[in-house]
Coordinates of N, CA and C in Angstrom, one line a residue:
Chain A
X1 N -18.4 -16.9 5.1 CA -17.1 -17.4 4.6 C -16.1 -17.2 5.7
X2 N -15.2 -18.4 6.0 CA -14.6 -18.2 6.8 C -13.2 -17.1 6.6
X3 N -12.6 -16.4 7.5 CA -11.8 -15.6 7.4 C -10.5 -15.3 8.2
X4 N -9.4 -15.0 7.7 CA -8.3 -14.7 8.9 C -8.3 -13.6 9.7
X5 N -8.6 -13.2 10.9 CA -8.6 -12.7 11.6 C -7.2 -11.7 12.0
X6 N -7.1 -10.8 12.3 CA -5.9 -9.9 12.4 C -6.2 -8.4 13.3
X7 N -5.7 -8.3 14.5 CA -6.1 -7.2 15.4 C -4.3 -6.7 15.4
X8 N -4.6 -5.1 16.0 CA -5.3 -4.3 15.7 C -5.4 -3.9 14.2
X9 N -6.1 -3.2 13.6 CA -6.2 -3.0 12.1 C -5.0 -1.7 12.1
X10 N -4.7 -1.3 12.7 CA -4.0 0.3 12.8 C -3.4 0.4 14.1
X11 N -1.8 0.6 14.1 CA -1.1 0.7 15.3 C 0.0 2.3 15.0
X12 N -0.2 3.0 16.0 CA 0.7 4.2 16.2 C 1.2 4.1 17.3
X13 N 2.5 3.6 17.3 CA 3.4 4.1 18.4 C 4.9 4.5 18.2
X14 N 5.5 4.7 19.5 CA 6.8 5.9 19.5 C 7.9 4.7 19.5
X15 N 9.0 4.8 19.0 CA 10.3 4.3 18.3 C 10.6 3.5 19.9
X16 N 11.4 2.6 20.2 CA 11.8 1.9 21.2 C 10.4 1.6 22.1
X17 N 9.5 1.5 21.4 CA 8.5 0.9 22.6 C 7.8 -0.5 21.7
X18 N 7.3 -1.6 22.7 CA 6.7 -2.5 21.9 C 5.3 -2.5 21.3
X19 N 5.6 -3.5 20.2 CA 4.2 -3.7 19.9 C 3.5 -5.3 19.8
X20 N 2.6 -5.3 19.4 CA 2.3 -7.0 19.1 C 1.1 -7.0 18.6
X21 N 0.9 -7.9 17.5 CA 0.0 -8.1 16.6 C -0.6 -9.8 17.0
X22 N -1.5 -9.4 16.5 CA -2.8 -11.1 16.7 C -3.2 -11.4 15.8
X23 N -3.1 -12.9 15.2 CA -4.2 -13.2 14.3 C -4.5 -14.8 14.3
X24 N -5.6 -14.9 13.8 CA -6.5 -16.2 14.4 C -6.6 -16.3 13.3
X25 N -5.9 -17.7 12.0 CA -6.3 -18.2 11.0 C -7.7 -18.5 10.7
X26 N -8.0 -19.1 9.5 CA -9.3 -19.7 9.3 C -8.8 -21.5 10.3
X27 N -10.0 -21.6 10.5 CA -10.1 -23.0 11.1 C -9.4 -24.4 10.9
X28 N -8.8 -25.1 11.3 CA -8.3 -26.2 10.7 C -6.9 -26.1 9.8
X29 N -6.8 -24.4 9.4 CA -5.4 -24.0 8.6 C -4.4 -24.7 9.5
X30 N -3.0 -25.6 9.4 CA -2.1 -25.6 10.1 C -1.3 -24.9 10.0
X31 N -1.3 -24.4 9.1 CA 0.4 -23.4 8.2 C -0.3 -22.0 8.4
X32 N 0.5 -21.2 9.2 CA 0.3 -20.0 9.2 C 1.5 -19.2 8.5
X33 N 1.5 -18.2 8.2 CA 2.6 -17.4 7.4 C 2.1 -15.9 8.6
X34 N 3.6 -14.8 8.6 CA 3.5 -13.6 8.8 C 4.4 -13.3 7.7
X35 N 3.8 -12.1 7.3 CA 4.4 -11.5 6.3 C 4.5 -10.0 6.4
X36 N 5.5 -9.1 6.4 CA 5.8 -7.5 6.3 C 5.4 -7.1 4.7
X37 N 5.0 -6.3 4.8 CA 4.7 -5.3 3.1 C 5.1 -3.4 3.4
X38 N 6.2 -3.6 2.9 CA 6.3 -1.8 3.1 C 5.5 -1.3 1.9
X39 N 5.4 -0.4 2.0 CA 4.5 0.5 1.3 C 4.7 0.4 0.2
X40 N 4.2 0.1 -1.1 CA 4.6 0.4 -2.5 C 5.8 -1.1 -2.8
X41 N 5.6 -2.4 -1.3 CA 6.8 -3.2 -2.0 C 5.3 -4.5 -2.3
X42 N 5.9 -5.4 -2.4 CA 5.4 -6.8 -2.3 C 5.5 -7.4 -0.8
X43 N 4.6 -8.0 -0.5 CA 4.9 -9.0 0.9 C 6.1 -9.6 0.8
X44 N 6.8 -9.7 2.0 CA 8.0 -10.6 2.4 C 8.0 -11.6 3.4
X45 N 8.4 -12.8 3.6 CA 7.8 -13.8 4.5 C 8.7 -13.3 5.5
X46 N 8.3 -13.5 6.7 CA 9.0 -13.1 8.1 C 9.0 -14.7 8.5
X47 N 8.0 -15.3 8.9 CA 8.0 -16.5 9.8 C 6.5 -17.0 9.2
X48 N 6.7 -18.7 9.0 CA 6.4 -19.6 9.1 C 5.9 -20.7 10.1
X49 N 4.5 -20.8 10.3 CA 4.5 -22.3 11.2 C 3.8 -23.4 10.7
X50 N 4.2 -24.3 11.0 CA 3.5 -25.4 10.5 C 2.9 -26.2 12.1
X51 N 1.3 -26.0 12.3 CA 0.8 -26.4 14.1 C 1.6 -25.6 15.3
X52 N 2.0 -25.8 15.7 CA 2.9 -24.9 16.8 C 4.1 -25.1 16.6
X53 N 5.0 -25.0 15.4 CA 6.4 -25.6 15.0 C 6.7 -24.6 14.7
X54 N 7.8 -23.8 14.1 CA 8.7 -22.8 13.6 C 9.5 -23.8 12.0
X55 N 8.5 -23.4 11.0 CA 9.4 -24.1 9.8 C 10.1 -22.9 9.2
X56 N 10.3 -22.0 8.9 CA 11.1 -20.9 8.6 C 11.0 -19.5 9.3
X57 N 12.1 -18.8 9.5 CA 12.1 -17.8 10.4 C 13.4 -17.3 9.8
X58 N 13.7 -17.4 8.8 CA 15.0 -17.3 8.4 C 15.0 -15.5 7.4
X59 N 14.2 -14.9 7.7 CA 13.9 -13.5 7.3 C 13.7 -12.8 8.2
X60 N 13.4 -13.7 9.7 CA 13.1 -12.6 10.8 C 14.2 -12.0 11.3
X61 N 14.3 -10.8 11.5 CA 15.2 -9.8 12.1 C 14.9 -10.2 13.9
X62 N 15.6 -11.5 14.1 CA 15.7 -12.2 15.8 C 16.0 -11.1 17.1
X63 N 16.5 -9.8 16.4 CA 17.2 -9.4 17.6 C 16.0 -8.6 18.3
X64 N 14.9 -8.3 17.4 CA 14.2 -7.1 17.8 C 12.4 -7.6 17.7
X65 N 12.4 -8.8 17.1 CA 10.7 -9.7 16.1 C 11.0 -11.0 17.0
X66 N 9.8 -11.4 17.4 CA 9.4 -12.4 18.0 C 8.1 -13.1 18.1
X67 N 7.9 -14.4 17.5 CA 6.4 -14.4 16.8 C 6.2 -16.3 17.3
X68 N 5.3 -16.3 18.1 CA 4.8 -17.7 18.7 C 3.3 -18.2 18.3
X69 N 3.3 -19.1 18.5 CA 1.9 -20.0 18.1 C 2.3 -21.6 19.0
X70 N 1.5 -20.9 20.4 CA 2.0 -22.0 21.2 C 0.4 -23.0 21.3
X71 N -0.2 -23.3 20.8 CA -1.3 -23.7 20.8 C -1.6 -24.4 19.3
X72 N -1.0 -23.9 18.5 CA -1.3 -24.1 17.1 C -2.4 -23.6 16.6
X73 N -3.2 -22.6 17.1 CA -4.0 -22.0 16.6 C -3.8 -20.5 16.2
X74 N -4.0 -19.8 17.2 CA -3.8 -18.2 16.7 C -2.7 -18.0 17.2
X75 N -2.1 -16.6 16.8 CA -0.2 -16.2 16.5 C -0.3 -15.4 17.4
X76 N 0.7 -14.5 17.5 CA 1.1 -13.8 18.0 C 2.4 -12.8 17.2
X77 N 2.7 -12.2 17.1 CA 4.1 -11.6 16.5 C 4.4 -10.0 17.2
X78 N 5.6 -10.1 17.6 CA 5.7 -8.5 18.7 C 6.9 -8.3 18.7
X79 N 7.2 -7.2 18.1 CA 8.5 -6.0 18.2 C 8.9 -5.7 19.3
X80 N 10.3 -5.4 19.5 CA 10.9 -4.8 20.7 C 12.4 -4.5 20.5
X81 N 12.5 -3.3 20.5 CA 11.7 -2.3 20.7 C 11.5 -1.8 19.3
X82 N 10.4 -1.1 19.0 CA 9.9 -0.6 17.6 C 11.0 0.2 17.1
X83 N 11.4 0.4 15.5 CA 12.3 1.0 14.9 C 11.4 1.7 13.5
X84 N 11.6 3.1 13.7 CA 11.3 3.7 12.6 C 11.0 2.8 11.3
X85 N 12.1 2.5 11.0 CA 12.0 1.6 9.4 C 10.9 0.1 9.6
X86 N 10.2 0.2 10.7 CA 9.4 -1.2 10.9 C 8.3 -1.0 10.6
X87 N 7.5 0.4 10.0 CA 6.5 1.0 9.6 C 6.0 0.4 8.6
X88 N 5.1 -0.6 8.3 CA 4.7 -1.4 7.4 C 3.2 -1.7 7.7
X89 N 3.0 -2.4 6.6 CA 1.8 -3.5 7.2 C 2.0 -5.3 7.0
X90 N 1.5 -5.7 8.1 CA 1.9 -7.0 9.0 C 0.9 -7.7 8.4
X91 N 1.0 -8.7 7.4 CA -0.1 -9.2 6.9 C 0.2 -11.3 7.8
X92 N -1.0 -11.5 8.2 CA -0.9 -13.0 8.7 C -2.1 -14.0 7.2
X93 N -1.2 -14.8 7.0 CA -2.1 -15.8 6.1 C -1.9 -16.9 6.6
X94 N -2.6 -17.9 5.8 CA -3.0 -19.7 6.4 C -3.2 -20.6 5.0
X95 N -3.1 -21.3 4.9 CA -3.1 -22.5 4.2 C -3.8 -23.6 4.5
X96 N -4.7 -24.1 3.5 CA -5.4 -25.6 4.0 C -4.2 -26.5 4.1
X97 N -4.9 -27.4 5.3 CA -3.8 -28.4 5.4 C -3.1 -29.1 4.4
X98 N -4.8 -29.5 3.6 CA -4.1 -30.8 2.3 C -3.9 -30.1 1.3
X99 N -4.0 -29.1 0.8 CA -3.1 -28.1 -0.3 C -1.8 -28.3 -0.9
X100 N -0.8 -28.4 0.5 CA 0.5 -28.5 0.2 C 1.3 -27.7 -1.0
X101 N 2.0 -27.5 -1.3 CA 2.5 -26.7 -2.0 C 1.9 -25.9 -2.8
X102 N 0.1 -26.8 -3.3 CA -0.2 -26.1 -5.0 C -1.3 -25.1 -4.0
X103 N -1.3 -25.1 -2.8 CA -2.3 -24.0 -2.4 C -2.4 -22.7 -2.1
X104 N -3.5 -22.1 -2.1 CA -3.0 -20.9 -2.0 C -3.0 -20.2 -1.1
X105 N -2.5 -19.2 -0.8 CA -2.9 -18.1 0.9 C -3.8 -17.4 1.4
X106 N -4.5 -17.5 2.2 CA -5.5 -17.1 2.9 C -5.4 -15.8 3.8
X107 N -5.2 -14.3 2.8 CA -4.7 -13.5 4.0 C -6.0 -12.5 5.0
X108 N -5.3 -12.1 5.9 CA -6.4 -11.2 7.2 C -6.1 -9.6 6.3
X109 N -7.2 -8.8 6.8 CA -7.0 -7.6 6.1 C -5.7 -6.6 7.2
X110 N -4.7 -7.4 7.7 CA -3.5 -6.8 7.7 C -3.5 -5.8 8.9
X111 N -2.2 -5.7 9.8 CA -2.1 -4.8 10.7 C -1.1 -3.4 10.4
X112 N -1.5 -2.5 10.0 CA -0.7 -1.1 9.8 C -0.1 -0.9 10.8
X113 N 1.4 -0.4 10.8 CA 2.5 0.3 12.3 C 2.4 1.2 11.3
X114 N 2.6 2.2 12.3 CA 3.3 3.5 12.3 C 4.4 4.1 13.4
X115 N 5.9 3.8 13.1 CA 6.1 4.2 14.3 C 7.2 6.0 13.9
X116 N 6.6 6.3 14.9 CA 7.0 7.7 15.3 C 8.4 8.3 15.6
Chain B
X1 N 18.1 -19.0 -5.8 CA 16.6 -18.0 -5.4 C 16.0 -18.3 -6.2
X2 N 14.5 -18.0 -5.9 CA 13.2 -17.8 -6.9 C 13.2 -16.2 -6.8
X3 N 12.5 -15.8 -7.8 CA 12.5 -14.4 -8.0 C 10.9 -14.4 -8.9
X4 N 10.4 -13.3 -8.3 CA 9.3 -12.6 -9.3 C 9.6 -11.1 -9.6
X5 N 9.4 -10.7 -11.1 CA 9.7 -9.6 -11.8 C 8.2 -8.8 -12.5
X6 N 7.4 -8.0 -11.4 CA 6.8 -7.5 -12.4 C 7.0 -5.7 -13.2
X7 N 7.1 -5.8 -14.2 CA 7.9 -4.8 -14.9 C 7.5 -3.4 -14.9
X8 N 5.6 -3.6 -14.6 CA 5.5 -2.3 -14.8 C 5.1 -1.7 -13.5
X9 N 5.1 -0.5 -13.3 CA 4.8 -0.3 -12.0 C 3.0 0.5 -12.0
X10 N 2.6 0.5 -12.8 CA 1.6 1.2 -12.6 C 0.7 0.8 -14.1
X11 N -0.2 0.6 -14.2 CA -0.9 -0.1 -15.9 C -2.1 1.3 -16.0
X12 N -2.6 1.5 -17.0 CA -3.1 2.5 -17.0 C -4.5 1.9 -18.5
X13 N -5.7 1.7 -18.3 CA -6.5 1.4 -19.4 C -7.7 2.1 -19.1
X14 N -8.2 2.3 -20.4 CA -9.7 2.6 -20.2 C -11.0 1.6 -19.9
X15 N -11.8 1.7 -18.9 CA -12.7 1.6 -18.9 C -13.7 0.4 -20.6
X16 N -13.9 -1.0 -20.5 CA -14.0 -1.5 -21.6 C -13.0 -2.1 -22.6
X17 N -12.3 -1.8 -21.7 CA -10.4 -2.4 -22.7 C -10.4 -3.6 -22.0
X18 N -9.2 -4.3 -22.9 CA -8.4 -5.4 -22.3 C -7.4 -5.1 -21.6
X19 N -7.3 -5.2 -20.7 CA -5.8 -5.0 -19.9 C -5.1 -6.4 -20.1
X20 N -3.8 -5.9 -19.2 CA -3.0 -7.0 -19.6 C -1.7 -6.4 -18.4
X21 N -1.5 -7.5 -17.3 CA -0.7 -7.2 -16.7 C 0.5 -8.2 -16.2
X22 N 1.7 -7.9 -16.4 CA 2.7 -8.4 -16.7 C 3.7 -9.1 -15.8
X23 N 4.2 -10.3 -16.0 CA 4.7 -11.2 -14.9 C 5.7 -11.7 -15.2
X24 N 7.1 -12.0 -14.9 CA 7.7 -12.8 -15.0 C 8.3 -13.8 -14.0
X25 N 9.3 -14.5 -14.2 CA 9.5 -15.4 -12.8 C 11.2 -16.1 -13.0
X26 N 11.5 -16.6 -12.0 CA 12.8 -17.5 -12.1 C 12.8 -18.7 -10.6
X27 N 12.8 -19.6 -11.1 CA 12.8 -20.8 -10.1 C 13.4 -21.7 -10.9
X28 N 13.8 -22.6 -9.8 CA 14.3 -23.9 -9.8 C 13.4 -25.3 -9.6
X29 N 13.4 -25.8 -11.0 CA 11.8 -27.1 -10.6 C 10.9 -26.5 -11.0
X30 N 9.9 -27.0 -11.5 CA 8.2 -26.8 -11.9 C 7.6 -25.5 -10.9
X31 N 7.2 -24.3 -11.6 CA 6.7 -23.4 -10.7 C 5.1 -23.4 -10.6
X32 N 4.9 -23.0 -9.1 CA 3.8 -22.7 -9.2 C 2.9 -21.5 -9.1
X33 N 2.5 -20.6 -10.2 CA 2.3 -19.1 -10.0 C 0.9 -19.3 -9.1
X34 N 0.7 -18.0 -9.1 CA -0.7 -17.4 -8.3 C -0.5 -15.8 -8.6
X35 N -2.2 -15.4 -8.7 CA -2.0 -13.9 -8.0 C -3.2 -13.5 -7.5
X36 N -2.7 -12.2 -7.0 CA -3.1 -11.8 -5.9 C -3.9 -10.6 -6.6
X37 N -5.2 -9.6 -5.4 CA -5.3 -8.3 -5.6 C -5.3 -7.8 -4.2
X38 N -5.4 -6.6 -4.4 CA -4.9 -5.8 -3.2 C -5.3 -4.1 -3.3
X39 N -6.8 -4.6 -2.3 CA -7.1 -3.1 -2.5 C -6.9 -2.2 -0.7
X40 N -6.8 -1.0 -1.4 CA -6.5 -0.1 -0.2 C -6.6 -0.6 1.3
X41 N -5.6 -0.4 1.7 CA -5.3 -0.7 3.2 C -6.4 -2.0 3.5
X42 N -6.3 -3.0 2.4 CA -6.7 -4.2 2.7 C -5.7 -5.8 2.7
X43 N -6.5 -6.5 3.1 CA -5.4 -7.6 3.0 C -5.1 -8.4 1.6
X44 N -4.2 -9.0 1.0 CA -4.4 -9.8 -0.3 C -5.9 -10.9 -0.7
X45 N -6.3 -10.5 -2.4 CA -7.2 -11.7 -2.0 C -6.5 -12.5 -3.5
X46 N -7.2 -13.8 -3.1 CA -6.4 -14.5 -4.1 C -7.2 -14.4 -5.6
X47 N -6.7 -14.8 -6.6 CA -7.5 -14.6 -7.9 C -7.4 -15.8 -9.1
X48 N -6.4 -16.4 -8.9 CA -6.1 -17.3 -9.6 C -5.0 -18.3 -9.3
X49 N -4.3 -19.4 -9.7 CA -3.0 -19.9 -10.0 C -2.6 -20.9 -10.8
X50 N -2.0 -20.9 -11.4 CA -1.5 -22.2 -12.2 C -0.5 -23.3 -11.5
X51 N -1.3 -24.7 -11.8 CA 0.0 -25.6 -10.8 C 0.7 -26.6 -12.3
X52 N -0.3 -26.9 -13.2 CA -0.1 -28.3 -14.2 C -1.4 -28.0 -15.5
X53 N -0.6 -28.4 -16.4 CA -2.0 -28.7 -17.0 C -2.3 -27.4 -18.1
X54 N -3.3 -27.1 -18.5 CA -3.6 -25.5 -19.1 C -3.3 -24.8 -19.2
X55 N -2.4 -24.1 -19.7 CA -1.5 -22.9 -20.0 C -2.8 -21.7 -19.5
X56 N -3.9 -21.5 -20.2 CA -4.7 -20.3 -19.8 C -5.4 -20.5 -18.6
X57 N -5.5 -19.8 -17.6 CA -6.1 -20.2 -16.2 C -7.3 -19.1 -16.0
X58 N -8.3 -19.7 -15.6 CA -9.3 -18.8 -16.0 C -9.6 -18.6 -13.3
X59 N -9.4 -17.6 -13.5 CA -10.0 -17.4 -11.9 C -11.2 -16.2 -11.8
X60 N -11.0 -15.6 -10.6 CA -12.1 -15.1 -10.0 C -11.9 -13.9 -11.1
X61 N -13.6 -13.1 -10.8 CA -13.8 -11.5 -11.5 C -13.5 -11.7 -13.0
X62 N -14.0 -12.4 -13.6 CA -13.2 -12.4 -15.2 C -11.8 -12.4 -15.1
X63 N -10.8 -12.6 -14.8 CA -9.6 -12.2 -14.5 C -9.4 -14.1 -15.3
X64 N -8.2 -14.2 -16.5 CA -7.8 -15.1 -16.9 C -5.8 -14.8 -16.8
X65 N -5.2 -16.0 -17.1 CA -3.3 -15.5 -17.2 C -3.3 -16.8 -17.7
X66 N -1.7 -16.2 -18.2 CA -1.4 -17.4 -19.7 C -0.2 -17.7 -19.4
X67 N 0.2 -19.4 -18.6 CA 1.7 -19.7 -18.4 C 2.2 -20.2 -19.5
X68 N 3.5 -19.5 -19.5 CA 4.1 -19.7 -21.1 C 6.1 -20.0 -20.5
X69 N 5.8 -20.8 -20.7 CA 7.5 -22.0 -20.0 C 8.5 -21.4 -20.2
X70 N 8.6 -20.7 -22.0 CA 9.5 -20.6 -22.7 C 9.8 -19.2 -21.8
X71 N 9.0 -18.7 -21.7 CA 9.3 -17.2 -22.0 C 9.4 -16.7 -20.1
X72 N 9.3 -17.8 -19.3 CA 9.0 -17.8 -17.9 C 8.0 -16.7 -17.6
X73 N 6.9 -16.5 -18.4 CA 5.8 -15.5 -17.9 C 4.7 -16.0 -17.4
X74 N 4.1 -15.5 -17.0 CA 2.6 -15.2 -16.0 C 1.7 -14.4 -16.3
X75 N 1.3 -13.8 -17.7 CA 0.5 -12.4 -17.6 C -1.0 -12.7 -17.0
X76 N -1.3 -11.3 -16.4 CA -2.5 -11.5 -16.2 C -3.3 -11.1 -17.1
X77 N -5.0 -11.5 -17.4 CA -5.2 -10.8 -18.4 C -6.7 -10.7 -18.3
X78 N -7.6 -9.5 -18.7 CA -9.3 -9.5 -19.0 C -9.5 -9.1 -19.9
X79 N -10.6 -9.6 -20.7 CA -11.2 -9.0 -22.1 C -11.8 -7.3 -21.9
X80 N -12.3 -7.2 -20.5 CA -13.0 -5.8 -20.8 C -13.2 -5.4 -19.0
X81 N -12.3 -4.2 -19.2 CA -11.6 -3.9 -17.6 C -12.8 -3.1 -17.6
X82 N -13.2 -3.4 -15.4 CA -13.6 -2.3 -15.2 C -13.0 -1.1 -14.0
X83 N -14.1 0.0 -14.0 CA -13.2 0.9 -13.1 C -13.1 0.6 -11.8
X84 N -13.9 -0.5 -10.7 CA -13.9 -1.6 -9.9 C -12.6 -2.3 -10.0
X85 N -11.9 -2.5 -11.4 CA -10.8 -3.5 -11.2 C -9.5 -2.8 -10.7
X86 N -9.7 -1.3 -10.1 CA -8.5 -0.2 -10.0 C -8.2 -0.9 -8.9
X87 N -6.3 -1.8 -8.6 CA -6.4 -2.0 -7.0 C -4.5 -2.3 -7.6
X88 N -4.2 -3.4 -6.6 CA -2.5 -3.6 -6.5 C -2.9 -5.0 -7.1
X89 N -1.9 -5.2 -7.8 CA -2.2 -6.9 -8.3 C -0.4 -7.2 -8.0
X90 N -0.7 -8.8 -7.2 CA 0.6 -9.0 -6.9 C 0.6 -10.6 -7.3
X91 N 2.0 -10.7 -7.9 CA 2.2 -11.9 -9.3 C 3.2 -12.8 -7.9
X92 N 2.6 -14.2 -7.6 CA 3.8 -14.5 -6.6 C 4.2 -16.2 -7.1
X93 N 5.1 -16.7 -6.9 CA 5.8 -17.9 -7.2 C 6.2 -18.7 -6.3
X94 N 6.5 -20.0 -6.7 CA 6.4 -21.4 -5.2 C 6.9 -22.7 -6.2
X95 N 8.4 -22.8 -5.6 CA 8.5 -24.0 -6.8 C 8.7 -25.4 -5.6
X96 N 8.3 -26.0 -7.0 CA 7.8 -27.8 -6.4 C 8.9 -28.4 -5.8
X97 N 10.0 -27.7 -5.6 CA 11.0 -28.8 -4.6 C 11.8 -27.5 -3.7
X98 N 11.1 -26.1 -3.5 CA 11.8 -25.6 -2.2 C 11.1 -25.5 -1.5
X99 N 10.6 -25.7 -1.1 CA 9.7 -25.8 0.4 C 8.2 -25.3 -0.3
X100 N 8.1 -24.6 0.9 CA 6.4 -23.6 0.9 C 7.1 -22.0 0.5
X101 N 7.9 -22.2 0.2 CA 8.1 -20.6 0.4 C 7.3 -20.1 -0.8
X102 N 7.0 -18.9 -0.6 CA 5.7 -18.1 -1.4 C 6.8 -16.9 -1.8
X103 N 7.2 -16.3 -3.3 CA 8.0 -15.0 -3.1 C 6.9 -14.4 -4.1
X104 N 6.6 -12.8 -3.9 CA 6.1 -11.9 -4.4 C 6.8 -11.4 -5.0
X105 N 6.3 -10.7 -6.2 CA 6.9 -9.8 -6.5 C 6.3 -7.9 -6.4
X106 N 6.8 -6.7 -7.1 CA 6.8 -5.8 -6.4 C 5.5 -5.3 -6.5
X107 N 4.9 -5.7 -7.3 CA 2.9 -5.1 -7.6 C 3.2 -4.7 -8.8
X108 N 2.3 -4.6 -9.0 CA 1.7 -3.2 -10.4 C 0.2 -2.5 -10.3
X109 N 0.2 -1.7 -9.9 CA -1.2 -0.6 -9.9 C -1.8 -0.3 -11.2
X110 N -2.8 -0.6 -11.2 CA -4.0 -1.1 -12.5 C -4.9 0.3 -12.1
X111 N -4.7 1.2 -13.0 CA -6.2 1.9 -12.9 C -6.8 1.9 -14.2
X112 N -8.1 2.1 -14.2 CA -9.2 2.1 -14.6 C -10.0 2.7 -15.0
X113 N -10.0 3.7 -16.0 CA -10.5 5.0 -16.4 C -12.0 4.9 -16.8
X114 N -13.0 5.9 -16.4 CA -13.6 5.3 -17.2 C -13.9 5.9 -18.1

């Protein structure tokens, strides 16, 4: 069964240093989602792509998150510099193309920060 | 805004019960629910969703929910829980004329006694 991909599974690093997360949808997905989950909340959308486009980014915190998909395949998303309160887990999902609204999300088993 | 409300934070049943886990919602335009599980330090998997059509939605694991217009709810619901079903269940919302946006709401943790 195909599956979203998401490296590293577990990240520990120290407060003002970067980080960056990877994930490689299922196949053929165009719509990628990243999404933050603090501990004990619900997922929050950070950024949206639709192929290598930027359709919402309008929850990303721009000054410090930075998240590409220059290929339209697999993402990328990276902090700079890491801030205590960014300690979450980084979940990446995908959507079938022809789905459109009524579909559902395809998520990776998620990237844990810890930062120090 | 769309908003999802789920009320309780933690469900608590024995082993061979019906659970029953609780959802509400607010959008603008025809909504489209879904939910989610969510077990330990794992990623979401999907379980079900209602777009049209059938008020009771039957998805994965025996897991059934009943959209009900009036009352803007979503419950989720199984005839006879097991201790396998102990995880995070997350109720999320997508209405038909704001885009793709997907909003969650905050979980509820289901355990499972047995």
């Amino acid at each position: 069964e195909a599956e979203v991909a998401q490296s590293p599974r577990y990240k520990i690093t120290e407060k003002s240093q970067a980080v960056a997360f990877w994930c490689d949808p299922i196949s053929g997905h165009a719509t990628l989602y990243w999404y933050r989950q603090i501990l004990g909340q619900g997922p929050e959308l950070l950024v949206q792509f639709q192929d290598e486009s930027v359709v919402d980014d309008s929850q990303l915190p721009k000054d410090r998150f930075s998240a590409e998909r220059l290929k339209g395949v697999d993402s990328t998303l990276k902090i700079q510099p890491a801030e205590l309160g960014d300690s979450a887990m980084y979940l990446c999902a995908s959507r079938a193309p022809a789905s459109g609204n009524t579909g559902e999300l395809f998520f990776g088993e998620g990237s844990r920060l810890t930062v120090l | 805004a769309q908003s999802v409300a789920q009320p309780e934070d933690q469900v608590n049943v024995a082993e061979g019960n019906p659970l029953t886990v609780k959802c509400t919602y607010s959008v603008s335009g025809n909504p489209y629910l879904f939910w989610y599980v969510q077990y330990p330090n794992r990623g979401l998997q999907f379980l079900l969703k209602y777009i049209t059509g059938d008020n009771l939605v039957k998805g994965s694991y025996g897991f059934e929910a009943e959209f009900n217009k009036s009352q803007t709810s979503f419950h989720l619901k199984k005839p006879s829980a097991l201790v396998s079903d102990s995880a995070l269940y997350f109720c999320a919302v997508r209405s038909n004329n704001a885009g793709n946006m997907l909003t969650f709401g905050g979980g509820t943790r289901l355990m499972v006694k047995p």
